[in-house]
């Protein structure tokens, strides 16, 4: 343990200050609420402040500021692969702040900072509305959005941050503000990709779009055809309309319904499709995929929330995860050969490699409009070793790291902050690229003492002077924090 002890007296003070429960080891709910999604993360907090509103979050931050040497983690959905929603000190847990209000006329969702993707899909889906977010329902909107957020609808509607209209934030000094394009614009810029570095978002306001029934599902091919299918996918993607979400994957067929028994556990490659256009419009764009003799054509019409939770049972809590990612601008034949080699060696049946397409509407946003630094990339790649058995962890890590190292020379340099383990400061810098310095300046304004450091950390830097009126305006505003 690296954190100093939190005394029983301090816990009693925290309990008195919060309306939500404070859970400590030995409490009946501790074993249920302490773990994060990745079971390989065994760090357990001394206290979990289960906040129910912004007032609780302000009280928890005030309390935490009075502690010496105690790591404070902020938890949204607890899905972060590196375990950034965990610490051995205090966890400020937003999971109970999961309420969502939809304004269907304005097409806006007011989303609690601890809500999940499934919460949002459920609330917005009732109105035939949705916004791009992750492909697994249990993922937290909090960490996902602050890191960028991509999913089935991103080709049509961009990243989750491209749909962020405003955010309520509790800062490191426990004060509260609302930020949007006009209010605290530098903070608003930094929140859109800069992760949990700048404050605790208690509410996200997200723009919604009409999304009702989609034509979605996979077309799957034998793993031995990875080279051929990936080369075909690479050529197809630029000519697919934005209405068609399409990510490439290598995986094993899950041993469960609705997959045919003869395919169970068979290693495959393929594309997961999501047509969010006119009903019946998908078929012409799927014609080639279908003509290539797939082992399985699982594309069918269904409500969007059904497709966006289709992988939930496969990747429930309790599995060991080790993953790494990279952004790719293109996939040269040499990289295709790497994918071919490592996909044949998937170490366990839950292990997988996904290439999420981040083109289309993601490219409509300028490279410097948000903190997200790779608008010119075409793919966000994740290589994930996954298995329920802790004994598998070294093999998952070895496969993942050697796969990642083999393909990295063909990457754009950095990777998606939400697909990183604790890979060191150089990797964080590579991920933010030319935006890192501006983020470090904004960090110094809003969190000068690096209170929020259990994250892919951007270190505050007061020594950098950046040109541009917006930064200096915020610098003035932040003075004295
Ligand atoms: C099975 C699985 C599938 C995934 N699929 C996708 C996908 O399709 N698309 C995609 O973009 N990503 C995906 N991800 C990655 C996901 O975006 C990250 O793991 C993300 O960090 C999860 O957010 P969380 O709130 O659940 O995480 P947590 O572990 O709770 O938090 C992660 C980080 O965000 C911070 N944070 C969380 N909420 C807040 C908040 N409200 N205010 C301030 N800081 C906060 C935390 O402090 C921490 O640093 C997936 C992850 C998993 C495990």
Coordinates of N, CA and C in Angstrom, one line a residue, residues 129-332:
X129 N -33.8 8.1 -29.9 CA -32.6 9.0 -30.0 C -31.4 8.2 -29.4
X130 N -30.2 8.7 -29.8 CA -29.0 8.1 -29.3 C -27.8 9.0 -29.6
X131 N -26.7 8.8 -29.0 CA -25.5 9.5 -29.4 C -24.3 8.5 -29.4
X132 N -23.3 8.7 -30.1 CA -22.2 7.8 -30.2 C -21.5 7.6 -28.8
X133 N -21.4 6.3 -28.4 CA -20.6 6.0 -27.2 C -20.1 4.6 -27.4
X134 N -19.6 3.9 -26.3 CA -19.0 2.6 -26.5 C -19.9 1.5 -26.9
X135 N -19.3 0.4 -27.2 CA -20.1 -0.8 -27.7 C -20.5 -1.7 -26.6
X136 N -20.2 -1.4 -25.3 CA -20.5 -2.3 -24.2 C -21.3 -1.5 -23.2
X137 N -22.5 -2.0 -22.8 CA -23.4 -1.2 -22.0 C -22.9 -0.8 -20.6
X138 N -22.0 -1.7 -20.0 CA -21.6 -1.4 -18.7 C -20.5 -0.4 -18.6
X139 N -20.0 0.1 -19.7 CA -18.9 1.1 -19.6 C -19.4 2.4 -19.1
X140 N -18.7 3.1 -18.3 CA -19.1 4.4 -17.8 C -19.0 5.5 -18.8
X141 N -20.1 6.3 -18.9 CA -20.1 7.5 -19.8 C -18.9 8.4 -19.3
X142 N -18.6 8.4 -18.0 CA -17.7 9.4 -17.5 C -16.3 9.2 -18.1
X143 N -15.6 8.1 -17.8 CA -14.3 7.9 -18.4 C -14.3 7.8 -19.9
X144 N -15.3 7.2 -20.4 CA -15.4 7.0 -21.9 C -15.4 8.4 -22.6
X145 N -16.3 9.3 -22.1 CA -16.5 10.6 -22.7 C -15.2 11.4 -22.6
X146 N -14.7 11.4 -21.4 CA -13.5 12.3 -21.1 C -12.3 11.9 -21.9
X147 N -12.2 10.6 -22.3 CA -11.1 10.1 -23.1 C -11.4 10.3 -24.6
X148 N -12.7 10.6 -25.0 CA -13.0 10.7 -26.4 C -14.3 10.0 -26.8
X149 N -14.3 8.7 -26.7 CA -15.6 7.9 -26.9 C -15.8 7.6 -28.3
X150 N -15.7 6.4 -28.7 CA -16.1 6.0 -30.1 C -16.9 4.7 -30.0
X151 N -17.7 4.6 -31.1 CA -18.6 3.4 -31.1 C -19.2 3.2 -32.5
X152 N -20.3 2.4 -32.5 CA -21.0 2.1 -33.7 C -21.4 3.3 -34.5
X153 N -21.8 4.4 -33.9 CA -22.4 5.5 -34.6 C -21.4 6.6 -34.9
X154 N -20.1 6.4 -34.6 CA -19.1 7.4 -34.8 C -18.9 7.9 -36.2
X155 N -19.0 7.0 -37.2 CA -18.8 7.4 -38.6 C -19.8 8.4 -38.9
X156 N -21.0 8.3 -38.4 CA -22.1 9.2 -38.7 C -22.2 10.4 -37.9
X157 N -21.9 10.2 -36.5 CA -22.1 11.3 -35.6 C -20.9 11.7 -34.8
X158 N -19.7 11.2 -35.1 CA -18.5 11.6 -34.5 C -18.2 10.9 -33.1
X159 N -17.3 11.4 -32.4 CA -16.9 10.9 -31.1 C -18.0 11.4 -30.1
X160 N -18.0 10.8 -28.9 CA -18.8 11.2 -27.8 C -18.5 12.7 -27.5
X161 N -17.3 13.0 -27.5 CA -16.9 14.5 -27.1 C -17.4 15.4 -28.2
X162 N -17.6 15.0 -29.4 CA -18.1 15.9 -30.5 C -19.5 16.2 -30.2
X163 N -20.2 15.5 -29.3 CA -21.6 15.7 -29.0 C -21.7 16.2 -27.6
X164 N -20.6 16.6 -27.0 CA -20.7 17.2 -25.6 C -21.0 18.6 -25.7
X165 N -22.1 19.0 -25.1 CA -22.5 20.4 -25.2 C -22.1 21.2 -24.0
X166 N -22.1 20.6 -22.8 CA -21.7 21.3 -21.6 C -21.4 20.2 -20.5
X167 N -20.8 20.7 -19.5 CA -20.5 19.7 -18.4 C -20.5 20.5 -17.1
X168 N -21.0 19.9 -16.0 CA -20.9 20.4 -14.7 C -19.7 19.7 -14.0
X169 N -18.8 20.6 -13.4 CA -17.6 20.0 -13.0 C -17.3 20.5 -11.5
X170 N -16.8 19.5 -10.7 CA -16.3 19.9 -9.4 C -14.7 19.9 -9.6
X171 N -14.1 21.0 -9.3 CA -12.7 21.2 -9.5 C -11.9 20.7 -8.3
X172 N -10.6 20.8 -8.4 CA -9.7 20.3 -7.4 C -9.8 21.1 -6.1
X173 N -10.3 22.3 -6.2 CA -10.4 23.1 -4.9 C -11.9 23.0 -4.4
X174 N -12.6 22.0 -4.9 CA -13.9 21.6 -4.4 C -15.0 22.6 -4.9
X175 N -14.6 23.6 -5.7 CA -15.6 24.5 -6.3 C -16.3 23.8 -7.4
X176 N -17.5 24.4 -7.8 CA -18.3 23.8 -8.9 C -18.5 24.9 -10.0
X177 N -18.4 24.4 -11.2 CA -18.7 25.3 -12.3 C -19.4 24.5 -13.5
X178 N -20.0 25.3 -14.3 CA -20.5 24.7 -15.6 C -19.6 25.2 -16.7
X179 N -19.2 24.3 -17.6 CA -18.3 24.7 -18.7 C -19.0 24.3 -20.0
X180 N -18.8 25.2 -21.0 CA -19.3 24.9 -22.4 C -18.4 25.7 -23.3
X181 N -18.8 25.8 -24.6 CA -18.0 26.5 -25.5 C -17.7 27.9 -25.1
X182 N -18.7 28.5 -24.4 CA -18.5 30.0 -24.1 C -18.0 30.2 -22.6
X183 N -18.2 29.2 -21.8 CA -17.8 29.4 -20.4 C -16.7 28.5 -20.0
X184 N -15.6 29.1 -19.5 CA -14.3 28.4 -19.3 C -14.0 27.5 -20.5
X185 N -13.8 28.2 -21.6 CA -13.6 27.4 -22.9 C -12.3 26.5 -22.9
X186 N -11.3 26.9 -22.2 CA -10.1 26.1 -22.1 C -10.3 24.8 -21.4
X187 N -11.1 24.9 -20.3 CA -11.5 23.7 -19.6 C -12.3 22.8 -20.5
X188 N -13.3 23.4 -21.2 CA -14.2 22.6 -22.0 C -13.3 21.9 -23.1
X189 N -12.4 22.6 -23.6 CA -11.5 22.0 -24.7 C -10.7 20.8 -24.0
X190 N -10.2 21.0 -22.8 CA -9.4 20.0 -22.2 C -10.2 18.8 -21.8
X191 N -11.4 19.0 -21.4 CA -12.3 17.9 -21.0 C -12.6 16.9 -22.2
X192 N -12.5 17.5 -23.4 CA -12.9 16.7 -24.6 C -11.6 15.9 -25.1
X193 N -11.2 14.9 -24.3 CA -10.1 14.1 -24.6 C -9.1 14.0 -23.5
X194 N -9.0 15.0 -22.6 CA -8.0 15.0 -21.6 C -8.2 14.1 -20.4
X195 N -9.2 13.3 -20.4 CA -9.4 12.3 -19.4 C -9.9 13.0 -18.1
X196 N -9.6 12.3 -17.0 CA -10.1 12.8 -15.7 C -9.2 13.7 -15.0
X197 N -8.3 14.4 -15.8 CA -7.3 15.3 -15.2 C -7.7 16.6 -14.6
X198 N -8.9 17.1 -15.0 CA -9.2 18.5 -14.8 C -10.3 18.7 -13.7
X199 N -11.0 17.7 -13.4 CA -12.1 17.8 -12.4 C -13.0 16.6 -12.5
X200 N -14.0 16.6 -11.6 CA -15.0 15.5 -11.6 C -16.3 16.0 -12.3
X201 N -16.6 15.4 -13.4 CA -17.8 15.8 -14.1 C -19.0 15.1 -13.4
X202 N -19.9 16.0 -12.9 CA -21.1 15.4 -12.2 C -22.3 15.3 -13.2
X203 N -22.2 16.1 -14.3 CA -23.3 15.9 -15.3 C -22.7 16.3 -16.7
X204 N -23.0 15.4 -17.7 CA -22.6 15.7 -19.1 C -23.9 16.1 -19.8
X205 N -23.9 17.1 -20.6 CA -25.0 17.4 -21.5 C -24.6 16.9 -22.9
X206 N -25.3 16.0 -23.4 CA -24.9 15.4 -24.7 C -26.0 15.6 -25.8
X207 N -25.5 15.9 -27.0 CA -26.5 16.1 -28.1 C -26.9 14.7 -28.6
X208 N -28.2 14.6 -28.9 CA -28.8 13.3 -29.4 C -29.2 13.4 -30.8
X209 N -29.3 12.2 -31.5 CA -29.6 12.1 -32.9 C -30.7 11.1 -33.0
X210 N -31.5 11.2 -34.1 CA -32.5 10.2 -34.3 C -31.9 8.9 -34.7
X211 N -32.0 7.8 -33.9 CA -31.5 6.5 -34.2 C -32.5 5.5 -33.7
X212 N -33.2 4.8 -34.6 CA -34.2 3.9 -34.1 C -33.7 2.5 -34.3
X213 N -34.3 1.8 -35.3 CA -33.9 0.5 -35.7 C -32.7 0.5 -36.6
X214 N -31.7 -0.3 -36.2 CA -30.5 -0.4 -37.1 C -30.4 -1.8 -37.7
X215 N -29.7 -1.9 -38.8 CA -29.4 -3.3 -39.3 C -28.0 -3.6 -38.9
X216 N -27.9 -4.5 -38.0 CA -26.6 -4.7 -37.3 C -26.3 -6.2 -37.1
X217 N -25.0 -6.5 -36.9 CA -24.5 -7.8 -36.6 C -23.2 -8.1 -37.3
X218 N -22.6 -9.2 -37.1 CA -21.3 -9.5 -37.7 C -21.4 -10.3 -39.0
X219 N -20.4 -10.2 -39.9 CA -20.2 -11.3 -40.9 C -18.8 -11.8 -40.5
X220 N -18.7 -13.1 -40.3 CA -17.5 -13.8 -39.8 C -16.9 -14.8 -40.8
X221 N -15.6 -14.8 -40.8 CA -14.8 -15.7 -41.8 C -13.8 -16.4 -41.0
X222 N -13.3 -17.5 -41.6 CA -12.2 -18.3 -40.9 C -11.0 -17.4 -40.6
X223 N -10.3 -17.7 -39.5 CA -9.2 -16.9 -39.1 C -8.1 -17.0 -40.2
X224 N -8.1 -18.1 -40.9 CA -7.0 -18.2 -42.0 C -7.2 -17.2 -43.1
X225 N -8.4 -16.6 -43.1 CA -8.6 -15.6 -44.2 C -8.4 -14.1 -43.7
X226 N -7.7 -14.0 -42.5 CA -7.5 -12.7 -41.9 C -6.8 -11.7 -42.9
X227 N -5.8 -12.2 -43.6 CA -5.1 -11.3 -44.5 C -6.0 -10.8 -45.6
X228 N -6.7 -11.7 -46.2 CA -7.6 -11.3 -47.3 C -8.7 -10.4 -46.9
X229 N -9.3 -10.7 -45.7 CA -10.5 -10.0 -45.3 C -10.1 -8.6 -44.8
X230 N -8.9 -8.5 -44.1 CA -8.5 -7.2 -43.6 C -8.1 -6.3 -44.8
X231 N -7.5 -6.9 -45.8 CA -7.1 -6.0 -47.0 C -8.4 -5.5 -47.7
X232 N -9.4 -6.4 -47.8 CA -10.6 -6.0 -48.4 C -11.3 -4.9 -47.6
X233 N -11.4 -5.1 -46.3 CA -12.0 -4.1 -45.3 C -11.3 -2.7 -45.5
X234 N -10.0 -2.8 -45.5 CA -9.2 -1.6 -45.7 C -9.6 -0.8 -46.9
X235 N -9.9 -1.5 -48.0 CA -10.2 -0.8 -49.3 C -11.7 -0.4 -49.3
X236 N -12.5 -1.1 -48.6 CA -14.0 -0.9 -48.6 C -14.3 0.4 -47.7
X237 N -13.7 0.5 -46.6 CA -14.0 1.5 -45.6 C -14.2 2.9 -46.2
X238 N -13.2 3.4 -47.0 CA -13.4 4.8 -47.5 C -14.6 5.0 -48.4
X239 N -15.1 3.9 -49.0 CA -16.2 4.2 -49.9 C -17.6 3.8 -49.2
X240 N -17.5 3.3 -48.0 CA -18.8 3.1 -47.3 C -19.4 4.4 -46.9
X241 N -20.7 4.5 -47.0 CA -21.4 5.8 -46.5 C -21.3 5.8 -44.9
X242 N -21.4 7.0 -44.4 CA -21.2 7.2 -43.0 C -22.3 6.5 -42.2
X243 N -23.4 6.2 -42.8 CA -24.5 5.5 -42.1 C -24.0 4.1 -41.6
X244 N -23.0 3.6 -42.3 CA -22.6 2.2 -42.0 C -21.4 2.2 -41.0
X245 N -21.6 1.9 -39.8 CA -20.5 1.6 -38.8 C -20.0 0.3 -39.2
X246 N -18.7 0.1 -39.1 CA -18.0 -1.1 -39.5 C -16.7 -1.3 -38.8
X247 N -16.6 -2.1 -37.8 CA -15.3 -2.4 -37.2 C -14.8 -3.8 -37.4
X248 N -13.5 -3.9 -37.7 CA -12.9 -5.2 -38.0 C -12.5 -5.8 -36.7
X249 N -12.6 -7.2 -36.6 CA -12.2 -7.9 -35.4 C -11.7 -9.2 -35.7
X250 N -10.8 -9.7 -34.9 CA -10.4 -11.1 -34.8 C -10.8 -11.6 -33.4
X251 N -11.3 -12.8 -33.3 CA -11.9 -13.2 -32.1 C -12.2 -14.7 -32.2
X252 N -12.8 -15.3 -31.1 CA -13.3 -16.7 -31.2 C -14.8 -16.6 -31.1
X253 N -15.5 -17.5 -31.8 CA -17.0 -17.5 -31.7 C -17.4 -17.9 -30.3
X254 N -18.2 -17.0 -29.6 CA -18.6 -17.4 -28.2 C -19.3 -18.7 -28.2
X255 N -19.1 -19.5 -27.2 CA -19.8 -20.8 -27.1 C -21.2 -20.7 -26.5
X256 N -22.0 -20.0 -27.2 CA -23.4 -19.7 -26.6 C -24.3 -19.3 -27.8
X257 N -25.6 -19.4 -27.5 CA -26.6 -18.9 -28.4 C -26.3 -17.4 -28.6
X258 N -26.6 -16.8 -29.7 CA -27.3 -17.4 -30.9 C -26.3 -18.0 -31.9
X259 N -25.1 -18.2 -31.5 CA -24.1 -18.7 -32.5 C -24.3 -20.2 -32.7
X260 N -24.2 -20.7 -34.0 CA -24.4 -22.1 -34.2 C -23.4 -23.0 -33.5
X261 N -23.8 -24.1 -33.0 CA -22.9 -24.9 -32.1 C -21.6 -25.3 -32.9
X262 N -21.7 -25.5 -34.2 CA -20.5 -26.0 -35.0 C -19.5 -24.9 -35.1
X263 N -19.9 -23.7 -34.8 CA -18.9 -22.6 -34.8 C -18.3 -22.2 -33.5
X264 N -18.9 -22.8 -32.4 CA -18.4 -22.4 -31.1 C -16.9 -22.5 -30.9
X265 N -16.3 -21.5 -30.4 CA -14.9 -21.4 -30.1 C -14.0 -21.4 -31.3
X266 N -14.5 -21.4 -32.5 CA -13.7 -21.3 -33.7 C -13.1 -19.9 -33.8
X267 N -11.8 -19.8 -34.1 CA -11.2 -18.5 -34.3 C -11.7 -17.9 -35.7
X268 N -12.0 -16.7 -35.6 CA -12.6 -16.0 -36.8 C -12.1 -14.6 -36.9
X269 N -12.2 -14.1 -38.2 CA -12.1 -12.6 -38.3 C -13.4 -12.2 -39.0
X270 N -13.6 -10.9 -38.9 CA -14.8 -10.4 -39.5 C -15.1 -8.9 -39.3
X271 N -16.3 -8.5 -39.6 CA -16.6 -7.1 -39.5 C -18.0 -7.0 -38.7
X272 N -18.0 -6.1 -37.7 CA -19.3 -5.9 -37.0 C -19.9 -4.6 -37.6
X273 N -21.1 -4.8 -38.2 CA -21.7 -3.8 -39.0 C -22.8 -3.1 -38.1
X274 N -23.1 -1.8 -38.4 CA -24.2 -1.2 -37.8 C -24.7 -0.1 -38.8
X275 N -25.8 -0.4 -39.5 CA -26.4 0.5 -40.5 C -27.4 1.4 -39.8
X276 N -27.1 2.7 -39.7 CA -28.0 3.6 -39.0 C -28.6 4.6 -40.1
X277 N -28.9 4.0 -41.2 CA -29.6 4.8 -42.3 C -31.0 4.4 -42.5
X278 N -31.5 4.7 -43.7 CA -32.9 4.3 -44.1 C -33.1 2.8 -44.0
X279 N -34.3 2.4 -43.5 CA -34.6 0.9 -43.4 C -34.4 0.3 -44.8
X280 N -33.7 -0.8 -44.8 CA -33.5 -1.6 -46.1 C -32.3 -1.1 -46.9
X281 N -31.7 0.0 -46.4 CA -30.5 0.5 -47.1 C -29.2 -0.2 -46.9
X282 N -29.2 -1.1 -46.0 CA -27.9 -1.8 -45.6 C -27.5 -2.8 -46.7
X283 N -28.5 -3.4 -47.3 CA -28.2 -4.6 -48.1 C -27.2 -4.3 -49.2
X284 N -27.3 -3.2 -49.9 CA -26.4 -3.0 -51.0 C -24.9 -2.8 -50.6
X285 N -24.8 -2.3 -49.3 CA -23.4 -2.1 -48.8 C -22.9 -3.4 -48.2
X286 N -23.7 -4.4 -47.9 CA -23.3 -5.7 -47.4 C -23.1 -6.7 -48.5
X287 N -23.4 -6.3 -49.7 CA -23.4 -7.3 -50.8 C -22.0 -8.0 -50.9
X288 N -21.0 -7.2 -50.9 CA -19.6 -7.8 -51.1 C -19.3 -8.7 -49.9
X289 N -19.6 -8.2 -48.7 CA -19.3 -9.1 -47.5 C -20.0 -10.4 -47.6
X290 N -21.2 -10.4 -48.1 CA -22.0 -11.6 -48.2 C -21.5 -12.5 -49.3
X291 N -21.0 -11.8 -50.4 CA -20.5 -12.6 -51.5 C -19.2 -13.3 -51.2
X292 N -18.6 -12.9 -50.1 CA -17.3 -13.5 -49.8 C -17.4 -14.8 -48.9
X293 N -18.6 -15.4 -49.0 CA -18.8 -16.7 -48.3 C -18.5 -16.7 -46.8
X294 N -19.2 -15.8 -46.1 CA -18.9 -15.8 -44.6 C -19.4 -17.1 -44.0
X295 N -18.7 -17.5 -42.9 CA -19.2 -18.6 -42.0 C -20.5 -18.3 -41.4
X296 N -20.7 -17.0 -41.1 CA -21.9 -16.6 -40.4 C -22.2 -15.2 -40.9
X297 N -23.5 -15.0 -41.2 CA -24.0 -13.6 -41.5 C -25.1 -13.4 -40.5
X298 N -24.7 -12.6 -39.5 CA -25.6 -12.3 -38.3 C -26.3 -11.0 -38.4
X299 N -26.3 -10.3 -39.6 CA -26.9 -9.0 -39.6 C -28.4 -9.1 -39.7
X300 N -29.0 -8.3 -38.8 CA -30.5 -8.3 -38.7 C -30.9 -6.9 -38.2
X301 N -32.2 -6.6 -38.4 CA -32.7 -5.4 -37.9 C -33.1 -5.5 -36.4
X302 N -32.7 -4.5 -35.7 CA -33.0 -4.5 -34.2 C -32.9 -3.1 -33.7
X303 N -33.6 -2.8 -32.5 CA -33.4 -1.5 -32.0 C -31.9 -1.2 -31.6
X304 N -31.5 0.0 -31.8 CA -30.1 0.3 -31.5 C -29.6 -0.2 -30.1
X305 N -30.4 0.1 -29.0 CA -29.9 -0.3 -27.7 C -29.6 -1.9 -27.6
X306 N -30.4 -2.6 -28.4 CA -30.2 -4.1 -28.4 C -28.8 -4.4 -29.0
X307 N -28.5 -3.8 -30.1 CA -27.1 -4.1 -30.7 C -26.0 -3.5 -29.8
X308 N -26.3 -2.4 -29.2 CA -25.2 -1.7 -28.4 C -25.0 -2.4 -27.1
X309 N -25.8 -3.5 -26.8 CA -25.5 -4.2 -25.6 C -25.3 -5.7 -25.9
X310 N -25.1 -6.0 -27.2 CA -25.0 -7.4 -27.6 C -23.7 -8.1 -27.1
X311 N -22.7 -7.3 -26.7 CA -21.5 -7.9 -26.2 C -21.4 -7.9 -24.7
X312 N -22.4 -7.4 -24.0 CA -22.4 -7.2 -22.6 C -22.2 -8.6 -21.8
X313 N -22.9 -9.6 -22.3 CA -22.8 -10.9 -21.6 C -21.4 -11.5 -21.8
X314 N -20.8 -11.2 -23.0 CA -19.5 -11.8 -23.3 C -18.4 -11.2 -22.4
X315 N -18.5 -9.9 -22.2 CA -17.5 -9.2 -21.4 C -18.0 -8.6 -20.1
X316 N -18.6 -9.5 -19.3 CA -19.1 -9.1 -18.0 C -17.9 -8.9 -17.0
X317 N -18.2 -8.4 -15.8 CA -17.2 -8.2 -14.8 C -16.5 -9.5 -14.4
X318 N -15.3 -9.4 -13.8 CA -14.6 -10.5 -13.2 C -13.6 -11.2 -14.1
X319 N -13.4 -10.7 -15.3 CA -12.4 -11.3 -16.2 C -11.0 -10.5 -16.0
X320 N -9.9 -11.3 -16.2 CA -8.6 -10.6 -16.3 C -8.4 -10.0 -17.6
X321 N -8.0 -8.7 -17.6 CA -7.7 -8.0 -18.9 C -6.3 -7.5 -18.9
X322 N -5.7 -7.6 -20.1 CA -4.5 -6.8 -20.4 C -4.6 -6.3 -21.8
X323 N -4.6 -5.0 -22.0 CA -4.8 -4.5 -23.3 C -3.9 -3.3 -23.7
X324 N -3.7 -3.1 -24.9 CA -3.0 -2.0 -25.4 C -3.6 -1.5 -26.7
X325 N -3.4 -0.3 -27.1 CA -3.9 0.3 -28.3 C -3.0 1.2 -29.0
X326 N -3.4 1.5 -30.2 CA -2.7 2.5 -31.1 C -3.7 3.1 -32.0
X327 N -3.4 4.3 -32.4 CA -4.1 4.9 -33.6 C -3.3 4.5 -34.8
X328 N -4.1 4.3 -35.9 CA -3.5 3.9 -37.2 C -4.0 4.9 -38.3
X329 N -3.1 5.3 -39.1 CA -3.6 6.1 -40.3 C -4.0 5.2 -41.4
X330 N -3.2 4.2 -41.6 CA -3.5 3.2 -42.6 C -2.9 1.8 -42.2
X331 N -3.2 0.8 -43.0 CA -2.8 -0.5 -42.6 C -2.0 -1.1 -43.8
X332 N -0.7 -0.9 -43.8 CA 0.1 -1.4 -44.9 C 0.1 -2.9 -44.9

